[in-house]
PDB file of C-alpha atoms and ligand atoms in Angstrom:
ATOM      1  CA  UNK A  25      28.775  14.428  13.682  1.00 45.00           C
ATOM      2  CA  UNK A  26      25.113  12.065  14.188  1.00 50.00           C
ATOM      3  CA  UNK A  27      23.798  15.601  14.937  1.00 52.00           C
ATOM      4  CA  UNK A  28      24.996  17.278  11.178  1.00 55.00           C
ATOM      5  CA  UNK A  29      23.754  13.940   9.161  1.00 55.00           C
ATOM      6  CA  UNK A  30      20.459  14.555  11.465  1.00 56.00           C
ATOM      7  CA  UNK A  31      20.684  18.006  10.202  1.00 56.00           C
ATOM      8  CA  UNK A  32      21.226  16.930   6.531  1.00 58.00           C
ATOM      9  CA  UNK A  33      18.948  13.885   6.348  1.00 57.00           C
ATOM     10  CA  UNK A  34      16.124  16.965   7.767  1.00 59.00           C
ATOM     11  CA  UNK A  35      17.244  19.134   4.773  1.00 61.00           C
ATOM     12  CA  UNK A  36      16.631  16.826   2.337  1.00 59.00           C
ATOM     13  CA  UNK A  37      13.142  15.722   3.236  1.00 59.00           C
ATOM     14  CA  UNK A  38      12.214  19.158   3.728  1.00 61.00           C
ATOM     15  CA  UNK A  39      12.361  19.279  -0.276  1.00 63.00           C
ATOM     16  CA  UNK A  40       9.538  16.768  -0.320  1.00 69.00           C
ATOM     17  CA  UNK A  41       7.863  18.777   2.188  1.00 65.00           C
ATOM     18  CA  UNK A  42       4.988  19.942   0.391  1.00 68.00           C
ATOM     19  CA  UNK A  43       4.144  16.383  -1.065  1.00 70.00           C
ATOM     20  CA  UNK A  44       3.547  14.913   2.926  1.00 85.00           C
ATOM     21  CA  UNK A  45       1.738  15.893   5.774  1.00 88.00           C
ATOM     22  CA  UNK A  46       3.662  15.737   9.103  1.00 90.00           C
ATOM     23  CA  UNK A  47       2.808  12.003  10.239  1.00 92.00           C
ATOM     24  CA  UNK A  48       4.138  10.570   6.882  1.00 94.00           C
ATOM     25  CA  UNK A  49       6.973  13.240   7.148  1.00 93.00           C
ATOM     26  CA  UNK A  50       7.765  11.107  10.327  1.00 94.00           C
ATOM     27  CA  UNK A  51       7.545   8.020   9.307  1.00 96.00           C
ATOM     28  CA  UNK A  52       9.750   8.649   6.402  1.00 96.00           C
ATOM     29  CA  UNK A  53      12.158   9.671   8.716  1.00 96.00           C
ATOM     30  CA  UNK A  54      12.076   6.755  10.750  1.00 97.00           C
ATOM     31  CA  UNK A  55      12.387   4.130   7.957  1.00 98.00           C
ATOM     32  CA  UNK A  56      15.393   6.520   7.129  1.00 97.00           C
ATOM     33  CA  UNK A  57      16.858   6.589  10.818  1.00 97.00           C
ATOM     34  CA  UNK A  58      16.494   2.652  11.009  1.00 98.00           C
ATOM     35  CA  UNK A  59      18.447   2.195   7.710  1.00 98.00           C
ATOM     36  CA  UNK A  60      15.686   1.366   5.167  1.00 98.00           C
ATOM     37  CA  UNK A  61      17.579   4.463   3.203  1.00 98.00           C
ATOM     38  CA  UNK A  62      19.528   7.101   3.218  1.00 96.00           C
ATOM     39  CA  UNK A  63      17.686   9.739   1.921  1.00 94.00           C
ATOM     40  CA  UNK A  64      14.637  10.261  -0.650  1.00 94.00           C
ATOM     41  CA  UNK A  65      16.228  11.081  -4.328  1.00 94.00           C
ATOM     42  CA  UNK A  66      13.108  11.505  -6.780  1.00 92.00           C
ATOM     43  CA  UNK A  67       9.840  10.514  -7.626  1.00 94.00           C
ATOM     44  CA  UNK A  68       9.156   7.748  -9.794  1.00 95.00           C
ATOM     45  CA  UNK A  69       4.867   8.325 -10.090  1.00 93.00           C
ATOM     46  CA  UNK A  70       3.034  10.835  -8.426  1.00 86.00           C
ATOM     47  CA  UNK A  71      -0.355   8.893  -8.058  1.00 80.00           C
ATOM     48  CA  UNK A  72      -3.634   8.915  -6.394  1.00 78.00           C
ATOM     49  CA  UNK A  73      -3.187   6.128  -3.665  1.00 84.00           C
ATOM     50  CA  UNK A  74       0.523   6.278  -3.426  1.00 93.00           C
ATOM     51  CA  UNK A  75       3.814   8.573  -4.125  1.00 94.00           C
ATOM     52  CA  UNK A  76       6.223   6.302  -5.184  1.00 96.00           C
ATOM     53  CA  UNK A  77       9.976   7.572  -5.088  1.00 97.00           C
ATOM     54  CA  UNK A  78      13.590   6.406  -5.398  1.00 97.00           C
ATOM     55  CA  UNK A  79      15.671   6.797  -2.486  1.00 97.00           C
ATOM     56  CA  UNK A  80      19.204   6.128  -2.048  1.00 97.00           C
ATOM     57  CA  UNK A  81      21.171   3.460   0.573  1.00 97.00           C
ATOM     58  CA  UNK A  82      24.932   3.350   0.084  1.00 97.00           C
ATOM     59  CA  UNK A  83      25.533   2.354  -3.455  1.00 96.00           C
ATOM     60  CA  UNK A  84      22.089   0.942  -4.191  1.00 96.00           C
ATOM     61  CA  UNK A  85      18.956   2.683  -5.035  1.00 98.00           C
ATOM     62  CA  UNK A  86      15.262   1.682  -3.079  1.00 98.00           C
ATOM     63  CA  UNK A  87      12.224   2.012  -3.939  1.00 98.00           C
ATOM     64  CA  UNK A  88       9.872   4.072  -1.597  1.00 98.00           C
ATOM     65  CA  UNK A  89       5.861   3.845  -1.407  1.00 98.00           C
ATOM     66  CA  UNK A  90       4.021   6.121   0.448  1.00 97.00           C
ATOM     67  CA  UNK A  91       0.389   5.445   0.476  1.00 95.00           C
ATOM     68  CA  UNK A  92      -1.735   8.975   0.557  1.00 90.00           C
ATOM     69  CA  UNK A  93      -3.613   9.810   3.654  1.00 85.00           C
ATOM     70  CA  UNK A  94      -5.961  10.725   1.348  1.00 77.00           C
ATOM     71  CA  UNK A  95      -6.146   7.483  -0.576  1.00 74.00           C
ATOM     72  CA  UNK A  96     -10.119   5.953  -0.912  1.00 83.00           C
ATOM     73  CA  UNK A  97      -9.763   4.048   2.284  1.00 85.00           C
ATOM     74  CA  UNK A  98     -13.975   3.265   2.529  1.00 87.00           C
ATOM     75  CA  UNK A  99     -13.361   1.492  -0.718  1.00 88.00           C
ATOM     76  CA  UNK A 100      -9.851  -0.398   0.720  1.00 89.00           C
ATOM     77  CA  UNK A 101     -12.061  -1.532   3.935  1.00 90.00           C
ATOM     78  CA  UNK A 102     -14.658  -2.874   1.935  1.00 88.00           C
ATOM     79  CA  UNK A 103     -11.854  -4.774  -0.343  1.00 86.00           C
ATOM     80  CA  UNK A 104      -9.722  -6.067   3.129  1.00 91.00           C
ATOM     81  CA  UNK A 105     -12.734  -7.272   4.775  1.00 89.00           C
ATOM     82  CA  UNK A 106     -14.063  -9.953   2.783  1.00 88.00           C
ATOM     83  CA  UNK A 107     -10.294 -11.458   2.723  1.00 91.00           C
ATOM     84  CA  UNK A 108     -10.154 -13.792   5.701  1.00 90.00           C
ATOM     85  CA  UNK A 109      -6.857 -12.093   6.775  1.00 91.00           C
ATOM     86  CA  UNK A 110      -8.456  -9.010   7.715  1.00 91.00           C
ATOM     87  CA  UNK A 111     -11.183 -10.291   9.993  1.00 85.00           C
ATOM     88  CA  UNK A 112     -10.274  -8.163  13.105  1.00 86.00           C
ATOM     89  CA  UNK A 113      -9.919  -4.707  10.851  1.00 89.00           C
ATOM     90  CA  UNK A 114     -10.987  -1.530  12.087  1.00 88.00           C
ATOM     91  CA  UNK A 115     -12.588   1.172  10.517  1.00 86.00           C
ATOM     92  CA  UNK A 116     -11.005   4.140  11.277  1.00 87.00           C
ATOM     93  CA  UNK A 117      -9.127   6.118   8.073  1.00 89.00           C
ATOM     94  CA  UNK A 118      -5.304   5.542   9.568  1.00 90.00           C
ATOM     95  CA  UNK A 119      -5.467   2.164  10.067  1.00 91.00           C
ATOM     96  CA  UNK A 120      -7.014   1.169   6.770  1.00 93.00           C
ATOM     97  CA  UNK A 121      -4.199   2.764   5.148  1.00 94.00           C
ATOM     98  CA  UNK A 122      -1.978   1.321   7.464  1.00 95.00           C
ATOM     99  CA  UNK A 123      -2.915  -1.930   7.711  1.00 95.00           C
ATOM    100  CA  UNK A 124      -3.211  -1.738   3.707  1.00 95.00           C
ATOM    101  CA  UNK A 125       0.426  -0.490   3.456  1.00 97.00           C
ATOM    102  CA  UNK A 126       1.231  -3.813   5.476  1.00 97.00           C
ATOM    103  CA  UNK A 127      -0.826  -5.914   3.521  1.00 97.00           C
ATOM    104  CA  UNK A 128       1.233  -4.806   0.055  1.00 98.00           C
ATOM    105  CA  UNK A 129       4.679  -5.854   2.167  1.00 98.00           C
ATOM    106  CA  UNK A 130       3.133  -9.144   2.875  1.00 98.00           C
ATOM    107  CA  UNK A 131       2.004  -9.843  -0.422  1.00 98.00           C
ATOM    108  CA  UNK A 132       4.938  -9.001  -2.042  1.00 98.00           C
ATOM    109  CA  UNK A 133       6.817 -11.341   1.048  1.00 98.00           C
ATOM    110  CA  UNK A 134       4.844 -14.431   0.070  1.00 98.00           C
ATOM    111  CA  UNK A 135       4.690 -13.976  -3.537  1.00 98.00           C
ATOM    112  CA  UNK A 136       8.992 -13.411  -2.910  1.00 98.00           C
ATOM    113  CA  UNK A 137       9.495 -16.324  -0.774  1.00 98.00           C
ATOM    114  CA  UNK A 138       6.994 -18.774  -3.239  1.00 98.00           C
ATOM    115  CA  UNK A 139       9.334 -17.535  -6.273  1.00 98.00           C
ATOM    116  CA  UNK A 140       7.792 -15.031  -8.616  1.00 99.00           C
ATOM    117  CA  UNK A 141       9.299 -12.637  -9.780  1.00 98.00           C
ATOM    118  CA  UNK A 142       8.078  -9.314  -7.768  1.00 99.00           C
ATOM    119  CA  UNK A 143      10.055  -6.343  -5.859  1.00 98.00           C
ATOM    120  CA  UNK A 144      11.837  -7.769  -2.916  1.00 98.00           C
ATOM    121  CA  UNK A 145       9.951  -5.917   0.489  1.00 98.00           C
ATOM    122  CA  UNK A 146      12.703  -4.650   2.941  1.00 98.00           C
ATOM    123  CA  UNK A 147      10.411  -2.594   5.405  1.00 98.00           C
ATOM    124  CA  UNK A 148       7.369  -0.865   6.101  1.00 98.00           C
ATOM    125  CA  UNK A 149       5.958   1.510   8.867  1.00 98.00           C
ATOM    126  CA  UNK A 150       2.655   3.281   8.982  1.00 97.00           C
ATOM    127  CA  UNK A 151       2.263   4.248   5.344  1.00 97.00           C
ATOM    128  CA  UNK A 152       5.705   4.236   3.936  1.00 98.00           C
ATOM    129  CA  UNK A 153       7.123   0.874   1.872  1.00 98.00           C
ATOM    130  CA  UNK A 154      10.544   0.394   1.433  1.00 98.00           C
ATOM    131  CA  UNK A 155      10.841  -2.733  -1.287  1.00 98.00           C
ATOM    132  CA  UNK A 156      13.896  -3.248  -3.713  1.00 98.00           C
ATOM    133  CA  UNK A 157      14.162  -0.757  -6.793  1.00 98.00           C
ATOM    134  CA  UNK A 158      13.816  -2.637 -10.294  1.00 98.00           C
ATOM    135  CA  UNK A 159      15.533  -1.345 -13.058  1.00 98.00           C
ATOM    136  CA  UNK A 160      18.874   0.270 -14.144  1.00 96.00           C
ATOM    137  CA  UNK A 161      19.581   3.162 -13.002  1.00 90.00           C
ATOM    138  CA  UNK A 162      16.614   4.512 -14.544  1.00 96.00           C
ATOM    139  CA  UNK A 163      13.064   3.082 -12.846  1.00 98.00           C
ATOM    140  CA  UNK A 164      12.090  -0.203 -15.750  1.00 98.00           C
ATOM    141  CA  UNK A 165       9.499   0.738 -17.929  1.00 98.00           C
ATOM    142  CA  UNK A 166       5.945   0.044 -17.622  1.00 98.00           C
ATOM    143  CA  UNK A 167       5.062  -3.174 -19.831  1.00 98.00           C
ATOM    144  CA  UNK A 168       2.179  -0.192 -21.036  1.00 97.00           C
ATOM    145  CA  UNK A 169       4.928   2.059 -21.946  1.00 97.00           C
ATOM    146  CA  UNK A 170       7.259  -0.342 -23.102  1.00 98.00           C
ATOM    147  CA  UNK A 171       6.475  -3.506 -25.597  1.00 97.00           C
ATOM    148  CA  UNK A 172       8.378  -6.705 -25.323  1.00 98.00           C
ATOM    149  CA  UNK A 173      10.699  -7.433 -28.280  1.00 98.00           C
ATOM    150  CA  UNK A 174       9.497 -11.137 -27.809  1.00 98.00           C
ATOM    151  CA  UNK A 175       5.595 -10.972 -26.536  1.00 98.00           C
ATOM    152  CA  UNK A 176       5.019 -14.626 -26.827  1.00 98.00           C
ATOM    153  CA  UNK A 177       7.886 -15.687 -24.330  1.00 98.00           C
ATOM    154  CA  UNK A 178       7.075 -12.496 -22.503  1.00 98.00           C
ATOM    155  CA  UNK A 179       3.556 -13.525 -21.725  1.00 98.00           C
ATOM    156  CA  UNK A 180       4.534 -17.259 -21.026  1.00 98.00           C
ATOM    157  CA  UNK A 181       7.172 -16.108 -18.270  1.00 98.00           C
ATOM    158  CA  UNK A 182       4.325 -13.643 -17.347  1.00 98.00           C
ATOM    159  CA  UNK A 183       1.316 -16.609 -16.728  1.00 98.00           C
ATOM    160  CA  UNK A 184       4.026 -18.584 -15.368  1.00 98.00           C
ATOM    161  CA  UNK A 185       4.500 -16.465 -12.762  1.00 98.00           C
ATOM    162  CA  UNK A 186       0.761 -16.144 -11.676  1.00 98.00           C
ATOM    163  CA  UNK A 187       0.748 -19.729 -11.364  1.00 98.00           C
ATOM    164  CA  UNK A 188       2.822 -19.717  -9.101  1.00 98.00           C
ATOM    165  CA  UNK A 189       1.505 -16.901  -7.612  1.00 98.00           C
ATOM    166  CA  UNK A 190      -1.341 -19.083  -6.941  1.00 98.00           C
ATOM    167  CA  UNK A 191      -0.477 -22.091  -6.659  1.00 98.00           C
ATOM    168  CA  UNK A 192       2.369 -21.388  -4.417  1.00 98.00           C
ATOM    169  CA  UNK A 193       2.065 -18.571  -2.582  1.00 98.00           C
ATOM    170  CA  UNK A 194      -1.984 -18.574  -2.827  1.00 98.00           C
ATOM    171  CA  UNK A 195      -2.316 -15.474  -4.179  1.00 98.00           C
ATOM    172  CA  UNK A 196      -4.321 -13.307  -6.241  1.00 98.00           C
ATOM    173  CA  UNK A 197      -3.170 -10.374  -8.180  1.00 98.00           C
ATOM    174  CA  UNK A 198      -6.386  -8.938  -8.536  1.00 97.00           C
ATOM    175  CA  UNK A 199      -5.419  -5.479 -10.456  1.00 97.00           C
ATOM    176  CA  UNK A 200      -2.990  -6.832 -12.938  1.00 98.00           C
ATOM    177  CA  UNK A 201      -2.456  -4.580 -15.665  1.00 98.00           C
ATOM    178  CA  UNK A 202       0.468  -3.382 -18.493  1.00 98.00           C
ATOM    179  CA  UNK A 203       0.531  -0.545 -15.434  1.00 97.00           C
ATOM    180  CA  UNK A 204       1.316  -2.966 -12.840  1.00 97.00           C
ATOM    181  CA  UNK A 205       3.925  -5.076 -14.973  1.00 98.00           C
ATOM    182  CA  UNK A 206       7.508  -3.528 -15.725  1.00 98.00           C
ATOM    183  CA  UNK A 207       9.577  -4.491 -18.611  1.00 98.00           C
ATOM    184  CA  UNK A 208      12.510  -4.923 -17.059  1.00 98.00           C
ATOM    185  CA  UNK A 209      15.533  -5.899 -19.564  1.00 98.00           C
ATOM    186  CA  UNK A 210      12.926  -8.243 -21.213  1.00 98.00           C
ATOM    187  CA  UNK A 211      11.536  -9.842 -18.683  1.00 98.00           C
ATOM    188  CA  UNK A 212       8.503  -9.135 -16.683  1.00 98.00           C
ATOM    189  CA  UNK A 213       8.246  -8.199 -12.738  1.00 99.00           C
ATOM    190  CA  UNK A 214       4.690  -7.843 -11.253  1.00 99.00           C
ATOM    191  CA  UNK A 215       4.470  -5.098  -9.027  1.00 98.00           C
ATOM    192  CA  UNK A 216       1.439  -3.229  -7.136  1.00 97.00           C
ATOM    193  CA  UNK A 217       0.299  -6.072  -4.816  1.00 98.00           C
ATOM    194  CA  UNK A 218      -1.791  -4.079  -2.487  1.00 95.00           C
ATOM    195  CA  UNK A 219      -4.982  -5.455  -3.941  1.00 95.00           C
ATOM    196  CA  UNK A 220      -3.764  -8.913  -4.406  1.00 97.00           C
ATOM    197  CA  UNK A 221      -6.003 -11.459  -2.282  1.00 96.00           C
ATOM    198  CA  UNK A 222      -5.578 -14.855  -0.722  1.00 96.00           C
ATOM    199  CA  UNK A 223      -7.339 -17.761  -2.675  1.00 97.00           C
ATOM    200  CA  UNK A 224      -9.717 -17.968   0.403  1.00 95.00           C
ATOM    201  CA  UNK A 225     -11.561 -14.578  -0.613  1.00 93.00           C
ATOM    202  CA  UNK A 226     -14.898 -15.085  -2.177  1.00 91.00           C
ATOM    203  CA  UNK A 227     -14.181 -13.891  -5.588  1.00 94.00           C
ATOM    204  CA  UNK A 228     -10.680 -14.908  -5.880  1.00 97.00           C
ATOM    205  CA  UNK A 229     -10.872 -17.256  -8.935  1.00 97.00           C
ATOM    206  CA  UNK A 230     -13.408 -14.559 -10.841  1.00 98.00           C
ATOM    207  CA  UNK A 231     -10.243 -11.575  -9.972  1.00 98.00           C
ATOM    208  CA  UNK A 232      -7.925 -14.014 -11.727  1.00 98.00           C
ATOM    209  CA  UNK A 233     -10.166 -14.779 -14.701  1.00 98.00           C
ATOM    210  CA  UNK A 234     -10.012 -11.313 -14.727  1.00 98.00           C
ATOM    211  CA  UNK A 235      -6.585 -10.760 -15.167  1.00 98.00           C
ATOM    212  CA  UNK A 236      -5.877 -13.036 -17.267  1.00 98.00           C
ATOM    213  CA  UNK A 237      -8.343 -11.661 -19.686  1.00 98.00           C
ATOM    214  CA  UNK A 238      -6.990  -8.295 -19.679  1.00 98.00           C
ATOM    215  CA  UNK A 239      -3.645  -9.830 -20.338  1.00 98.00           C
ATOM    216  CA  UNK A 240      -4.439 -12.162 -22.867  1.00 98.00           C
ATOM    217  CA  UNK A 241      -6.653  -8.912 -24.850  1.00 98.00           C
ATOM    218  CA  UNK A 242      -2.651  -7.126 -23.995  1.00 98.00           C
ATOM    219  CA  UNK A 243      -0.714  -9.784 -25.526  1.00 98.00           C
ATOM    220  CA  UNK A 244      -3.214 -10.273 -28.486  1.00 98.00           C
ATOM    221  CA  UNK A 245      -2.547  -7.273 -30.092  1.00 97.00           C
ATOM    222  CA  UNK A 246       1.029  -7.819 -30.014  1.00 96.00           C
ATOM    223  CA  UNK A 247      -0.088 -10.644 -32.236  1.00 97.00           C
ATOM    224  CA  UNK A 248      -0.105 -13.752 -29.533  1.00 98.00           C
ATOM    225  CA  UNK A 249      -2.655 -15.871 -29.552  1.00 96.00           C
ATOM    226  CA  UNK A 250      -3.953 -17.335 -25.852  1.00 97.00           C
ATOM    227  CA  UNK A 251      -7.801 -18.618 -24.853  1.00 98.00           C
ATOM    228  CA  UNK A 252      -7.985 -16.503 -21.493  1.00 98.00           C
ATOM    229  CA  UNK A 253     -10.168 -19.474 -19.880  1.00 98.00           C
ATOM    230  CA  UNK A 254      -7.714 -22.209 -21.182  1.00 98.00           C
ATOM    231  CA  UNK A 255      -5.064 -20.245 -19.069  1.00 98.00           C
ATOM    232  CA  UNK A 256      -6.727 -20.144 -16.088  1.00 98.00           C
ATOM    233  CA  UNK A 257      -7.642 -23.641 -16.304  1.00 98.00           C
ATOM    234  CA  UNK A 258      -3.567 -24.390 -16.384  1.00 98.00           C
ATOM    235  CA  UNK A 259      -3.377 -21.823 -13.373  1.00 98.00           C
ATOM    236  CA  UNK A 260      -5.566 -23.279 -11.612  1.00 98.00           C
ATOM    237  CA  UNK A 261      -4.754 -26.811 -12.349  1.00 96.00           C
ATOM    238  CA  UNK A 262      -2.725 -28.862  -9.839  1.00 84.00           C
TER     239      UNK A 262
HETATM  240  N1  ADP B 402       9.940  -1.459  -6.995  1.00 63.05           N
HETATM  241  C1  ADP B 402       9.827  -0.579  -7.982  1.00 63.05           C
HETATM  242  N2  ADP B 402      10.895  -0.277  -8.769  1.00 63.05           N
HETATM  243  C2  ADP B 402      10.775   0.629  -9.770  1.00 63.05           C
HETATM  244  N3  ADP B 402       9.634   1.307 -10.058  1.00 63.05           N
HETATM  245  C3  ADP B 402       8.539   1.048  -9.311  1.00 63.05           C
HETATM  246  C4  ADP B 402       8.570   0.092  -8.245  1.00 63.05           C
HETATM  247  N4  ADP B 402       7.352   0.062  -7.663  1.00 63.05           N
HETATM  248  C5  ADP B 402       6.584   0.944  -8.334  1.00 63.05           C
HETATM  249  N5  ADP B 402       7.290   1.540  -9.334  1.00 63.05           N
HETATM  250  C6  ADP B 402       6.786   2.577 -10.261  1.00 63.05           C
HETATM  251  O1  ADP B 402       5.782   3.349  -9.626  1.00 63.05           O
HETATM  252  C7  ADP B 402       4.542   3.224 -10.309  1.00 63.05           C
HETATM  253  C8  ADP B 402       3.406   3.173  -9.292  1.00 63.05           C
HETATM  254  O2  ADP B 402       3.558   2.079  -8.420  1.00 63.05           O
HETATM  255  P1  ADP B 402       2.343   1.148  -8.020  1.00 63.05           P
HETATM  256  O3  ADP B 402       2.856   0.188  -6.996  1.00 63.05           O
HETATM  257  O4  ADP B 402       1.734   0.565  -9.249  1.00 63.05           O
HETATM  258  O5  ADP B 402       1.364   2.165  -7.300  1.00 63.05           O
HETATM  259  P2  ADP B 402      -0.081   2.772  -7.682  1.00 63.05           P
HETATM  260  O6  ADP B 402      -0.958   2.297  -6.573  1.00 63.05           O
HETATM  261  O7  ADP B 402       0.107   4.236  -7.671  1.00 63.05           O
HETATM  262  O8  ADP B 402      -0.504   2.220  -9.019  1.00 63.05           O
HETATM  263  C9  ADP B 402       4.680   1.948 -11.130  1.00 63.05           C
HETATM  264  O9  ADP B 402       3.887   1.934 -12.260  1.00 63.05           O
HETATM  265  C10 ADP B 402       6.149   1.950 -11.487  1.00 63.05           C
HETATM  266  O10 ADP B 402       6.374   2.785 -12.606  1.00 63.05           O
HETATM  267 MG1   MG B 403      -0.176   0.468 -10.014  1.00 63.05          MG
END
């Protein structure tokens, strides 16, 4: 019986196949052998640093990363090394990606536990993420993809969030986007924290000045009116 869902569980990843090489082949298999999921069910983006994918456990759907082995990993070193964190890293291809794969999971971990509103992380190993899949049914839209029928609350919820996101779990986003927001039933979850950086890097409040601006220059042609800096003075305010 273990031996025919062995059989089965083999069957099914062989359909994603040609997307993986062997060692991410593997590790998908793991994360499915420990429980993470049952089995892959279908891709959500097909990207440059990561394949991201539904997958199915029990009733519930997943969400599944998997960060490309052939992701820019001299320009994730040089982002992981200034953060304090990341003080012992190595420099060898695997585990960059690895250890950048981990970093996400941790990110989204604190941001979780400090209370903003981001994908819950169940599990990673080597480059494959298993975090909670947000939507209904179907994956929630991109905030890009997908306007808010009330931007001004929208964006307050939003910058409420990165507050917190900073002033709780010390974090900052550091790539925040209407890519890296869903819309999900009118309400915004930040996703994509792989880049996100602890207030101790050097840059940290220049990366949020940064993404507030892009957000504000978002929201402002949906007709809401914000001062980037005055927002990141309220962020950053204790
Ligand atoms: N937890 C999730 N639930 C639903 N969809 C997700 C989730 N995480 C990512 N996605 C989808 O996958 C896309 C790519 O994920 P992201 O983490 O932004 O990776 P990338 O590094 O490729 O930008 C997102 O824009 C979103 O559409
Ligand atoms: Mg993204």
């Amino acid at each position: 019986m273990a031996e025919q869902k062995e059989d089965t569980q083999r069957e099914r990843f062989k359909a994603f196949s040609h997307v993986f090489d062997e060692g991410t082949l593997r590790a998908i298999h793991k994360e499915s052998s420990i429980g993470s999921f049952e089995a892959l069910q279908s891709p959500i983006k097909i990207g440059k640093e990561a394949n991201v994918f539904t997958a199915v456990k029990g009733d519930e759907l997943r969400c599944v990363k998997v960060y490309r082995i052939a992701a820019n990993f001299k320009k994730m070193y040089e982002y992981m090394a200034s953060d304090p964190r990341y003080t012992g890293l190595k420099r060898n291809k695997m585990s960059i990606i690895y250890t950048w794969a981990i970093k996400e999971y941790r990110n989204l971990l604190r941001a979780r536990e400090a209370g903003v509103k981001v994908p819950k992380p169940i599990h990673v190993f080597k480059n494959v993420l298993v975090m909670e899949f947000i939507g209904n049914k179907e994956p929630a839209p991109q905030l890009n993809n997908s306007s808010p029928s009330n931007p001004e609350k929208f964006c307050e919820t939003l910058i409420s969030n990165v507050r917190t996101l900073y002033q709780k779990a010390k974090l900052v986003h550091a790539d925040l986007s209407a890519f890296n927001i869903l819309n999900h039933n009118e309400r915004p979850v930040i996703i994509d924290l792989s880049h996100a950086v602890d207030l101790r890097y050097p840059n940290a409040n220049q990366m949020l000045e940064r993404d507030i601006r892009i957000m504000c220059e978002y929201f402002k042609k949906m007709g809401v009116k914000k001062d980037y800096k005055e927002e990141v003075e309220r962020i950053i305010a204790k």
